[in-house]
Coordinates of C-alpha atoms and ligand atoms in Angstrom, one line a residue:
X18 CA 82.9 -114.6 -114.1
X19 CA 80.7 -118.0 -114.1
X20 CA 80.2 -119.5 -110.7
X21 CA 78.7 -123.2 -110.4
X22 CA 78.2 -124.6 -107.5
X23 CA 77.7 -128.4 -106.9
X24 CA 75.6 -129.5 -104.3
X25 CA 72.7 -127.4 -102.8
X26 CA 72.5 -128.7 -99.5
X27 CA 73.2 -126.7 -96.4
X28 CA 76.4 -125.6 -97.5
X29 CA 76.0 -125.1 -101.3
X30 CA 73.0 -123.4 -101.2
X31 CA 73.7 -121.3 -99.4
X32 CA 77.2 -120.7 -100.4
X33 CA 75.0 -120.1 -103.8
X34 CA 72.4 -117.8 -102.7
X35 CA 75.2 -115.4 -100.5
X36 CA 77.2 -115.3 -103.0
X37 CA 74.0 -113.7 -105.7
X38 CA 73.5 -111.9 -103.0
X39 CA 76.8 -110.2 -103.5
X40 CA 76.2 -109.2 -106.9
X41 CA 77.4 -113.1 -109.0
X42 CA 75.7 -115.0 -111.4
X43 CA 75.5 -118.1 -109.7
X44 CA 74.1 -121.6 -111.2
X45 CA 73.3 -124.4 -108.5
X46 CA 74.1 -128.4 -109.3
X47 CA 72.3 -130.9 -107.8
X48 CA 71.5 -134.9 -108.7
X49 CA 68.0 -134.4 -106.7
X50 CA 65.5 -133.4 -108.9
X51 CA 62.9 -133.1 -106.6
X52 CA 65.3 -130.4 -104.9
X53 CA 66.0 -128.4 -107.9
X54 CA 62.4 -128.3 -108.4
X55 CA 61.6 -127.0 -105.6
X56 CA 64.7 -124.3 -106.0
X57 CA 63.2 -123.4 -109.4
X58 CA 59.8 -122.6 -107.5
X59 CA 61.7 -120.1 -105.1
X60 CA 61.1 -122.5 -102.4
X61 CA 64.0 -123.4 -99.7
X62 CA 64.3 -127.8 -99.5
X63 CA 65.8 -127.2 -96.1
X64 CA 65.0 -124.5 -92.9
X65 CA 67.6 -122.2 -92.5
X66 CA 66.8 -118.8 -91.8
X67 CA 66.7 -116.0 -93.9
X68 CA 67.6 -118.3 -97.0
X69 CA 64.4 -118.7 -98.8
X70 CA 64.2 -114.7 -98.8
X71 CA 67.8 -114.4 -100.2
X72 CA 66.7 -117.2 -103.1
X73 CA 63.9 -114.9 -103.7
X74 CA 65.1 -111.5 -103.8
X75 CA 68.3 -112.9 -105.7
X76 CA 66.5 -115.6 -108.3
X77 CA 67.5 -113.2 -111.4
X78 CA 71.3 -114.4 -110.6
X79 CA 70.4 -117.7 -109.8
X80 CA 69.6 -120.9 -111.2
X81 CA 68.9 -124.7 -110.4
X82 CA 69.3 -127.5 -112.6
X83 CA 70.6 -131.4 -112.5
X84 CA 72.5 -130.7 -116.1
X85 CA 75.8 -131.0 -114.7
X86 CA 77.6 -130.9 -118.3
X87 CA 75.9 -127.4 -119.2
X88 CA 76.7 -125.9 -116.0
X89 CA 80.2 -127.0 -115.7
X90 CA 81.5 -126.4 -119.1
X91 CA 81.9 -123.0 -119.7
X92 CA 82.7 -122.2 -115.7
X93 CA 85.4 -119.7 -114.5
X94 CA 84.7 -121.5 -111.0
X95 CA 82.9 -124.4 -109.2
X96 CA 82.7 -124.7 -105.8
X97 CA 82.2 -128.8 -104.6
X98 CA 79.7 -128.3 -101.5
X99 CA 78.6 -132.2 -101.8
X100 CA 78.2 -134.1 -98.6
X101 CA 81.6 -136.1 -97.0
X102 CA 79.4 -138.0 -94.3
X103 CA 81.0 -141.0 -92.1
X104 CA 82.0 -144.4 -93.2
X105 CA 81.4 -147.2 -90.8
X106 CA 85.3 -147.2 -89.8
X107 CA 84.6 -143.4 -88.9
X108 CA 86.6 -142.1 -92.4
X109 CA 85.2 -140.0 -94.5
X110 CA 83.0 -141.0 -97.5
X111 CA 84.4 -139.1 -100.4
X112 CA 82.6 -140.7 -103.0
X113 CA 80.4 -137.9 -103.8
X114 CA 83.4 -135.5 -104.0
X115 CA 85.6 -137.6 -106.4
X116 CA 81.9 -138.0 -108.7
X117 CA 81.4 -134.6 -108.5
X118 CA 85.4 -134.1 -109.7
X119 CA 84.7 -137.0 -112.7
X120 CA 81.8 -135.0 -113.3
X121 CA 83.9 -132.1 -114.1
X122 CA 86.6 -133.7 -116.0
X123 CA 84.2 -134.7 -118.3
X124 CA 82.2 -131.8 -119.0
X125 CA 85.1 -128.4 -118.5
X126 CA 85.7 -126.9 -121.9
X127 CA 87.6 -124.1 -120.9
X128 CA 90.5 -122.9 -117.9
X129 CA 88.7 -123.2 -114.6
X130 CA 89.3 -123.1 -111.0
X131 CA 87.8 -126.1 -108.8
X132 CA 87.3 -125.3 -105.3
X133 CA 86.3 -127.4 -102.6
X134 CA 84.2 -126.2 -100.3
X135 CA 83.5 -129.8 -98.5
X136 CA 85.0 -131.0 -95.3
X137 CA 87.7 -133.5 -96.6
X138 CA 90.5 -135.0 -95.5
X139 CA 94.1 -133.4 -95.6
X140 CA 95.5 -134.5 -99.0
X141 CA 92.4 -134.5 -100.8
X142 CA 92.3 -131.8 -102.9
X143 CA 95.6 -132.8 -103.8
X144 CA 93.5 -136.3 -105.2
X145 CA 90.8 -134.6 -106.7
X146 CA 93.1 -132.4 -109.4
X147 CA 95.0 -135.4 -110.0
X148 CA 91.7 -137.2 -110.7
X149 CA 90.5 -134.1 -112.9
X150 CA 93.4 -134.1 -114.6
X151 CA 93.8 -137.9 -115.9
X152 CA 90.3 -137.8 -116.6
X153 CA 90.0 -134.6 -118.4
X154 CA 88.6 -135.2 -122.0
X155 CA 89.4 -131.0 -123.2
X156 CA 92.7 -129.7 -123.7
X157 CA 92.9 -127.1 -120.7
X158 CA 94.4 -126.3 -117.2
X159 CA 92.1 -126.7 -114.1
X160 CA 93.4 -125.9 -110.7
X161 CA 91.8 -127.3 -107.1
X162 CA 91.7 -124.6 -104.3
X163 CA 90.6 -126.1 -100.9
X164 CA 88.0 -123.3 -99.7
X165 CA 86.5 -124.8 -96.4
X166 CA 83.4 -123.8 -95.1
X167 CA 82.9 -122.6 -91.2
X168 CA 79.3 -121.8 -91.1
X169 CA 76.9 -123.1 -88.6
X170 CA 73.4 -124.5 -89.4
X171 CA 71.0 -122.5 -88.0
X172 CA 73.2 -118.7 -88.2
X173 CA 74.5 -120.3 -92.1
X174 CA 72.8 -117.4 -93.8
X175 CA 74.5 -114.7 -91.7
X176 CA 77.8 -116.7 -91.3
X177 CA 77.7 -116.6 -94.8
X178 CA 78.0 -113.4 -95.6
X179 CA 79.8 -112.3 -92.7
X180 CA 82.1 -114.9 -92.4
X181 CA 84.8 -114.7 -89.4
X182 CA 87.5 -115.6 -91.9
X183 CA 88.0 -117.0 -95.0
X184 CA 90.5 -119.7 -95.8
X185 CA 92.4 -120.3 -99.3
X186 CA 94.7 -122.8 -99.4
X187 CA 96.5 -122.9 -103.3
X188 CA 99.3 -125.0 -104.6
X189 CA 98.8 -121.9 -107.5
X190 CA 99.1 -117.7 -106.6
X191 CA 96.6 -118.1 -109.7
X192 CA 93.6 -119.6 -107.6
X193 CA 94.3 -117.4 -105.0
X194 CA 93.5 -114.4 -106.9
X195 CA 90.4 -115.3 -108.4
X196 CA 89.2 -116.4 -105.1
X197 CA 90.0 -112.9 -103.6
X198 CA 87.8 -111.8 -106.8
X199 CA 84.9 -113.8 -105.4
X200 CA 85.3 -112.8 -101.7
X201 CA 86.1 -109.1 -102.5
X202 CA 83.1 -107.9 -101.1
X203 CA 82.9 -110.1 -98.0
X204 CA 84.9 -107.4 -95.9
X205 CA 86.6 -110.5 -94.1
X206 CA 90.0 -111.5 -93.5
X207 CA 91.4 -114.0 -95.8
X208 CA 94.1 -116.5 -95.5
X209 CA 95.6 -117.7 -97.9
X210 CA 98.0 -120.8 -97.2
X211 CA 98.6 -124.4 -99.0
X212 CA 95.9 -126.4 -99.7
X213 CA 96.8 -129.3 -97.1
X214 CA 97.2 -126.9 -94.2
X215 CA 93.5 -125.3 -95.1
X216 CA 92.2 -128.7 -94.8
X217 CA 93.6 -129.1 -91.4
X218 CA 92.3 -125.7 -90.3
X219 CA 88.6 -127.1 -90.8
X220 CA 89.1 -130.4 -89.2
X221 CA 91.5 -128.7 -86.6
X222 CA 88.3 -125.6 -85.6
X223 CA 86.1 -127.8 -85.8
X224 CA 87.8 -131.1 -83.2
X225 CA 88.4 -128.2 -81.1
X226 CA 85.1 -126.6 -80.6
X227 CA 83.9 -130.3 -80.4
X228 CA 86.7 -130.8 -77.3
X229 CA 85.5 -127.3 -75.7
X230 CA 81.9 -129.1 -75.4
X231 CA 83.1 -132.4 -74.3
X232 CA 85.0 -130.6 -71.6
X233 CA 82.6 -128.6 -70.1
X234 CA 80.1 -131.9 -70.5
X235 CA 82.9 -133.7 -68.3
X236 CA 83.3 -130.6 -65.8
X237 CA 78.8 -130.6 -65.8
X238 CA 78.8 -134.3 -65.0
X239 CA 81.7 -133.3 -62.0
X240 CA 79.5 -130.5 -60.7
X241 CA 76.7 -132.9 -60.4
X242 CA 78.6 -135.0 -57.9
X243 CA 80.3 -132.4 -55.6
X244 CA 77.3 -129.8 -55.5
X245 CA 78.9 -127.3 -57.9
X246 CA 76.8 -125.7 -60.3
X247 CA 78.0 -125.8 -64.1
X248 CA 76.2 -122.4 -65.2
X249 CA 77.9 -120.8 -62.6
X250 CA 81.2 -122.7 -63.5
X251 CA 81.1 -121.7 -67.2
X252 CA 80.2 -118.3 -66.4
X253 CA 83.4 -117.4 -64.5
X254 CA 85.6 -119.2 -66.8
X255 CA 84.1 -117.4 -69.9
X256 CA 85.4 -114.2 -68.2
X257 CA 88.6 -115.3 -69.0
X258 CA 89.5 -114.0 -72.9
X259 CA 92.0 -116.5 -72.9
X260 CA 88.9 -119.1 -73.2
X261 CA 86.2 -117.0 -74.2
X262 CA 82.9 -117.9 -73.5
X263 CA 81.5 -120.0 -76.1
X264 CA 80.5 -123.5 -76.7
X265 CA 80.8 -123.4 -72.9
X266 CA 77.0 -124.4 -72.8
X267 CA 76.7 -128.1 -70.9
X268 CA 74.3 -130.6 -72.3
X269 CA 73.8 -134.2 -74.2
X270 CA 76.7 -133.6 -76.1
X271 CA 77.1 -132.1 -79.7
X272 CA 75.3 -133.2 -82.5
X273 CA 74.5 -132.5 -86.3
X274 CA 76.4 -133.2 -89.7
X275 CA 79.7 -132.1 -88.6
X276 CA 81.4 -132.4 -85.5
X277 CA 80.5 -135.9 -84.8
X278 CA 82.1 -136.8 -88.3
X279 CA 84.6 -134.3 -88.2
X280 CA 85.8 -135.3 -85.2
X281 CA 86.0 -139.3 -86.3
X282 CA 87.7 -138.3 -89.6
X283 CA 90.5 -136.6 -88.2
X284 CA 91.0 -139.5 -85.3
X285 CA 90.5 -142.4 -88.3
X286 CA 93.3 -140.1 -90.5
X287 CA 95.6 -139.6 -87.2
X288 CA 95.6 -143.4 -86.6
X289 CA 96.3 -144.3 -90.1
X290 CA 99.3 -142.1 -90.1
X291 CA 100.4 -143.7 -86.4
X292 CA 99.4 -140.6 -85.0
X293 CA 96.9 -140.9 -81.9
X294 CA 95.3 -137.8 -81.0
X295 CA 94.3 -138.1 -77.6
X296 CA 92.1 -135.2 -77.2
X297 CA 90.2 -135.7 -80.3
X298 CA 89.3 -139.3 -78.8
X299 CA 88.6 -137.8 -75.4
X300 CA 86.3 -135.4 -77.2
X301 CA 84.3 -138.4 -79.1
X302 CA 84.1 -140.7 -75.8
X303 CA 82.4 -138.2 -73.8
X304 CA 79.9 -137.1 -76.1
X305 CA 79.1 -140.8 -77.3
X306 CA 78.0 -141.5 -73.4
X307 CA 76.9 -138.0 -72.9
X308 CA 74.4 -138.5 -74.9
X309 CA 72.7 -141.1 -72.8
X310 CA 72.6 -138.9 -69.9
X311 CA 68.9 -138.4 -69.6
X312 CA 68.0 -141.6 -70.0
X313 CA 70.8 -142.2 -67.2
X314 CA 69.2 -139.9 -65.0
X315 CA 65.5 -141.2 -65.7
X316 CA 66.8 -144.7 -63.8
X317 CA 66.6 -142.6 -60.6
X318 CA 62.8 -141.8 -61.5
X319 CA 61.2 -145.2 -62.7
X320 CA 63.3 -148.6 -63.7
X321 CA 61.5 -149.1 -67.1
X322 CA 60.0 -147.1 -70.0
X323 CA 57.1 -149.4 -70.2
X324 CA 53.9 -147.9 -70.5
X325 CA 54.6 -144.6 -69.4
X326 CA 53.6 -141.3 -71.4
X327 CA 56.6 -139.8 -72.7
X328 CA 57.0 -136.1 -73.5
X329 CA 59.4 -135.1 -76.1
X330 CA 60.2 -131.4 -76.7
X331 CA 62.6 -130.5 -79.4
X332 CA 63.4 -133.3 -82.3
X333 CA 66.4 -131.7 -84.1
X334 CA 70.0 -131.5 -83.0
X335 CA 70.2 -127.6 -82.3
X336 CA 67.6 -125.0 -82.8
X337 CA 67.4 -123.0 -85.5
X338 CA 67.7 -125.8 -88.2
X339 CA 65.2 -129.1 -89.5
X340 CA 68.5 -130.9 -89.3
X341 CA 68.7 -134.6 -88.0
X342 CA 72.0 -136.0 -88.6
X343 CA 73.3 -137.3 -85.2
X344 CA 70.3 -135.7 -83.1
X345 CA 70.1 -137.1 -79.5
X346 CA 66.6 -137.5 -80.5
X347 CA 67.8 -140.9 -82.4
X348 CA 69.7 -142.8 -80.4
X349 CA 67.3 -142.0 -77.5
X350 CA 63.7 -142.4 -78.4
X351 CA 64.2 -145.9 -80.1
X352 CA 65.5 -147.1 -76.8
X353 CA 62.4 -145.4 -74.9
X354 CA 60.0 -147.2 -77.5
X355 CA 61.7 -150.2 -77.2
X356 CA 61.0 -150.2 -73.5
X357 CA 57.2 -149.8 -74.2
X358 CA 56.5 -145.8 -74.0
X359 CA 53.8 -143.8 -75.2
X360 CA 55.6 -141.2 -76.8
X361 CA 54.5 -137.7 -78.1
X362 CA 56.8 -135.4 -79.4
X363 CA 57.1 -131.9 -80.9
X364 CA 59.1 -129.7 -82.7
X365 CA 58.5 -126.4 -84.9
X366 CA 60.2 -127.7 -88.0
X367 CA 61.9 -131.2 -87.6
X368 CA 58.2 -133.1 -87.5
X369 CA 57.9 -134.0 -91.0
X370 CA 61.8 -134.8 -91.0
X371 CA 61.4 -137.2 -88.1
X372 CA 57.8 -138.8 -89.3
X373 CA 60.1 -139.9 -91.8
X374 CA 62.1 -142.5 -89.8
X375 CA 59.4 -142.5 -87.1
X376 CA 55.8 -142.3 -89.1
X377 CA 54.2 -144.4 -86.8
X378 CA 54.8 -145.1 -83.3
X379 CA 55.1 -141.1 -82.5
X380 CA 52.1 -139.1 -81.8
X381 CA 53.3 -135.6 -83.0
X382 CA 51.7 -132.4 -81.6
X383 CA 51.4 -129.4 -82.6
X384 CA 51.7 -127.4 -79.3
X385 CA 54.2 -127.8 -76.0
X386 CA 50.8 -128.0 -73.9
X387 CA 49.6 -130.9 -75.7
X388 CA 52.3 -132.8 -75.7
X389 CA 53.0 -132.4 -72.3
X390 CA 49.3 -133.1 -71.2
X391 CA 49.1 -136.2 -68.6
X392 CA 52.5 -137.2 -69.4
X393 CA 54.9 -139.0 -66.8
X394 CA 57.8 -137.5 -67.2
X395 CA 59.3 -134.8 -70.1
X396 CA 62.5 -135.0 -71.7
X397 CA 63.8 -131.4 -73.6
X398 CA 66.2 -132.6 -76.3
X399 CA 66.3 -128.8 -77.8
X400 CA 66.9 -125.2 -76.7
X401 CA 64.1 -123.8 -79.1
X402 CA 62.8 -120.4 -77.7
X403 CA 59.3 -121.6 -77.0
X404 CA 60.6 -124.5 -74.9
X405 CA 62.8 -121.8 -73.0
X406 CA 59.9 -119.3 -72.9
X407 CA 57.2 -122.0 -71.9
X408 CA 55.9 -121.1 -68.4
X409 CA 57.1 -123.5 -65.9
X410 CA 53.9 -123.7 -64.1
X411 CA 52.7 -125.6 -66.8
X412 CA 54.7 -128.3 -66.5
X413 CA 52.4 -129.2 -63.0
X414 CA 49.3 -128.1 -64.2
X415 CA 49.1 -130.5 -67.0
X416 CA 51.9 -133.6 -66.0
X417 CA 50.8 -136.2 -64.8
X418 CA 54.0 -136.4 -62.6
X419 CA 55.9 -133.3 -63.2
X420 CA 59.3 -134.6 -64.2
X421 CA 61.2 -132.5 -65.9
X422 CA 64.7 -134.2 -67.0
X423 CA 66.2 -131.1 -68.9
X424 CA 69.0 -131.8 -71.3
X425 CA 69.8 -128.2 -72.5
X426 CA 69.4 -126.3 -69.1
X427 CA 66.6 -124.0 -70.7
X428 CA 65.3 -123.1 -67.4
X429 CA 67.1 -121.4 -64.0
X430 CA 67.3 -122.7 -60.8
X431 CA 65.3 -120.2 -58.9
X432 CA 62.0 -120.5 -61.1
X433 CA 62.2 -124.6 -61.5
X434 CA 62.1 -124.3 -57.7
X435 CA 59.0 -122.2 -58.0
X436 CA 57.5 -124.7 -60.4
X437 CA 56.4 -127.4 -57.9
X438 CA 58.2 -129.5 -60.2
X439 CA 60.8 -132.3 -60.4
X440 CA 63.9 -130.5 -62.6
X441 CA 66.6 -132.5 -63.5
X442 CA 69.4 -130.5 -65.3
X443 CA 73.0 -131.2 -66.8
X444 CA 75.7 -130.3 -64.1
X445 CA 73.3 -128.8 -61.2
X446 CA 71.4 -129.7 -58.7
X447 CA 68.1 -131.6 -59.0
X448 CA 65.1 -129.3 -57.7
X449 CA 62.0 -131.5 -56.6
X450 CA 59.7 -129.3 -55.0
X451 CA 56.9 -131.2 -56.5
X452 CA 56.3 -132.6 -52.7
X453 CA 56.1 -129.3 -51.3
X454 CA 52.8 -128.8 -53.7
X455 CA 50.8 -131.7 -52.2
X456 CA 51.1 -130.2 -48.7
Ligands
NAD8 P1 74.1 -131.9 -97.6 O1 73.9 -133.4 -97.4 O2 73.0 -131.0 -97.0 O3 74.1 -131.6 -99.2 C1 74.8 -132.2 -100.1 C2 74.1 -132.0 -101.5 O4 75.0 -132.5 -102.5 C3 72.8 -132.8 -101.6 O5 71.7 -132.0 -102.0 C4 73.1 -133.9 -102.7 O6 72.0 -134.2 -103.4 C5 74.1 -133.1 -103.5 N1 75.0 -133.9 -104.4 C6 75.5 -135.2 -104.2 N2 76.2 -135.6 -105.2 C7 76.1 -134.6 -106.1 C8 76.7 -134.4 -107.4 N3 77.4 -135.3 -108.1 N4 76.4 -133.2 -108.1 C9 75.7 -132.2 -107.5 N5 75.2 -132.4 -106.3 C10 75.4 -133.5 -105.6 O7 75.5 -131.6 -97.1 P2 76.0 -130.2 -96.3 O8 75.5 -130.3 -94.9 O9 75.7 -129.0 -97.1 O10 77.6 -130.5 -96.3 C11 78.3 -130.4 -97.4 C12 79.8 -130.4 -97.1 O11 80.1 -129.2 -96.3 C13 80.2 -131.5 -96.2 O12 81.5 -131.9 -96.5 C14 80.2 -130.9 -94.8 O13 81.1 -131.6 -93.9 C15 80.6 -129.5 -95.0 N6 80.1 -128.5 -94.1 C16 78.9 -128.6 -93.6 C17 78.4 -127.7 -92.7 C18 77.0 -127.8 -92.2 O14 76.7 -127.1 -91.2 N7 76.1 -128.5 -92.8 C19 79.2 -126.6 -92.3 C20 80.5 -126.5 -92.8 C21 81.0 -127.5 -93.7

């Protein structure tokens, strides 16, 4: 069987790479050559772990081009793993789904099975074969599968191949059985349902776990106010099965290439059909102001940015990934360098992403001391293990004024206290025993 997929971002590739791993001959699409030669070399475009050592120990079963007409025209199956990001209305862009679909009409010249791996709205797939099909230019019979994808940037590699489930959604028992070939030795459970109602379970997952964070962001901001404590808080309801304990974590709100578009998508698509969704919007409110928060809790500290030395630890929406797309990071350091600060920043892998859109008014470093050294106050974007492992004690040794403003809770309670420090966290109380140092 001939597997193509199209589209070697964090989905696609490693869609790609998993499924060599399990034993297919897989050949990767993409329009960026500069990716595909880098794919060619062995070498990873994008920090995920484990993936560049799955591309290596696999590369006899896999291969890279941008030939989209050789790879797709003798295929059994191709997988469509392009992006869907937001429109300015909050719908999703599906321009690069419906090129990738033209692309295929053109270039199939034998039965195949097109599966869409993509986040897309429900009725899309339905779109895309009747696109395929008025465009094909070979007498033969193509069918769309909607196939949605549920790993997590950052755990993508291991989500991968041990996947919680695996959803099929046919209009054809035909595409439902070559898609149980494929998965066969995924050891997962597989559901197989229409395709509309496959395309809901994505957007429908994904809204909720993005509700589950706004909630316990509302019920952090609550605890602030009344003296409750939100690690506490999440702790005893996590007990409870019935909610598990999960994206429970408070914080600046969720990030990253999905939920903040997912969730838009599904409220644009809800509207359109007259069809609020209250939660959904709930879900999007509270993270759009969440993630303001520190900068909302700096006010208490100093009125104005303006010519203070900013730390910045942790660049990238979540740890575990070089990913920017909706990162705290963006929305709040323009407004800090807008106000005047000196800004240094670090990150183990999103610096040369983020020198991108910020090559110049960023000084990056390459350790957590340095970039905290004679700083006025330190802002921790990200949960990476070495901001969570850094020893507290630090903070006043090297600050200027040790303020910590914490928007991950990395650190306890008890040891901030025993920091001689200023720690402001998300949904607790503020520990300032920085005083209790100069006695
Ligand atoms: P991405 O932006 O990382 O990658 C998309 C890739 O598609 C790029 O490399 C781009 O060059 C390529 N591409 C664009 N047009 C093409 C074409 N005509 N032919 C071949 N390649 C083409 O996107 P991603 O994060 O991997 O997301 C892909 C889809 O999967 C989206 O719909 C997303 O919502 C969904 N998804 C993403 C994640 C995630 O964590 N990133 C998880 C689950 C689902």
């Amino acid at each position: 069987m001939k597997i193509v997929v199209a589209g070697t971002g964090y989905v696609g590739l490693v869609t790609g790479a998993c499924f060599a791993a399990k034993g297919h001959h897989v050949s990767c699409v993409d329009i960026d050559n500069k990716k595909v030669t880098l794919l060619k070399a062995g070498i990873s475009p994008i920090f995920e772990p484990g993936l560049e050592e799955l591309l290596v120990n696999n590369m006899k079963r896999l291969d890279f081009t941008t030939e989209y007409k050789e790879a797709y025209k003798d295929a059994d199956i191709i997988f469509i793993g392009v992006g869907t990001p937001e429109k300015q209305d909050g719908s999703a862009n599906l321009s690069y789904v419906y090129s990738v679909a033209e692309q295929i009409a053109e270039s199939i010249e034998k039965d195949c099975v097109v599966v869409v791996k993509s986040t897309v709205p429900i009725g899309t797939n339905d779109k895309i074969e009747d696109l395929i099909k008025s465009r094909l230019v070979n007498d033969i019979n193509v069918c769309v599968a909607s196939n949605p994808e549920f790993l997590a940037q950052g755990t993508a590699v291991n989500d991968t191949l041990r996947p919680s489930r695996i959803v099929v959604g046919v209009e054809e028992p035909f595409a439902a059985e070559v898609l149980k070939m494929v998965y066969k030795d995924f050891n997962a459970p597989i559901l197989v349902t229409n395709r509309k109602s496959a395309e809901m379970i994505k957007y429908a997952s994904n809204d909720f776990l993005a509700l589950k964070i706004s909630f316990i962001n509302e019920i952090a901001n609550l605890c602030e106010n009344i003296g409750a404590d939100i690690e506490d808080v999440a702790l005893g309801m996590g007990y409870d099965g019935r909610i598990g304990n999960r994206f429970l974590k408070a914080g600046i709100g969720y990030g990253g290439s999905c939920f903040p578009k997912d969730t838009k998508a599904l409220h644009w698509l809800a509207n359109f059909h007259d069809n609020e969704l209250k939660t959904v919007k709930a879900a999007i409110d509270v993270n759009e102001s969440q993630k303001l928060k520190l900068i909302k809790k700096s006010r208490k500290y100093f009125d104005s940015f303006n010519g203070l030395n900013v730390a910045i630890l942790g660049l990238t929406f979540k740890p575990g990934t070089d990913d920017l797309r909706e990162a705290p990071t963006l929305v709040n350091i323009p407004i800090m360098i807008e106000d005047g600060a000196n800004i240094k920043a670090w990150d183990p892998v999103g610096v040369e992403n983020f020198k991108k859109k910020f090559p110049d008014k960023i000084t990056y470093c390459n350790t957590i001391e340095d970039t905290i050294k004679d700083s006025d106050v330190c802002f921790i974007f990200t949960e990476w293990d070495e901001v969570k492992d850094f020893n507290l004690l630090k903070y006043n040794e090297l600050m200027k004024t040790p303020i910590v403003l914490d928007g991950r809770n990395c650190y306890d309670l008890i040891s901030a206290k025993k920091a001689h420090i200023i720690y402001d966290s998300i949904g607790r109380e503020t520990v300032n025993t920085f005083e209790v140092s100069l006695v």
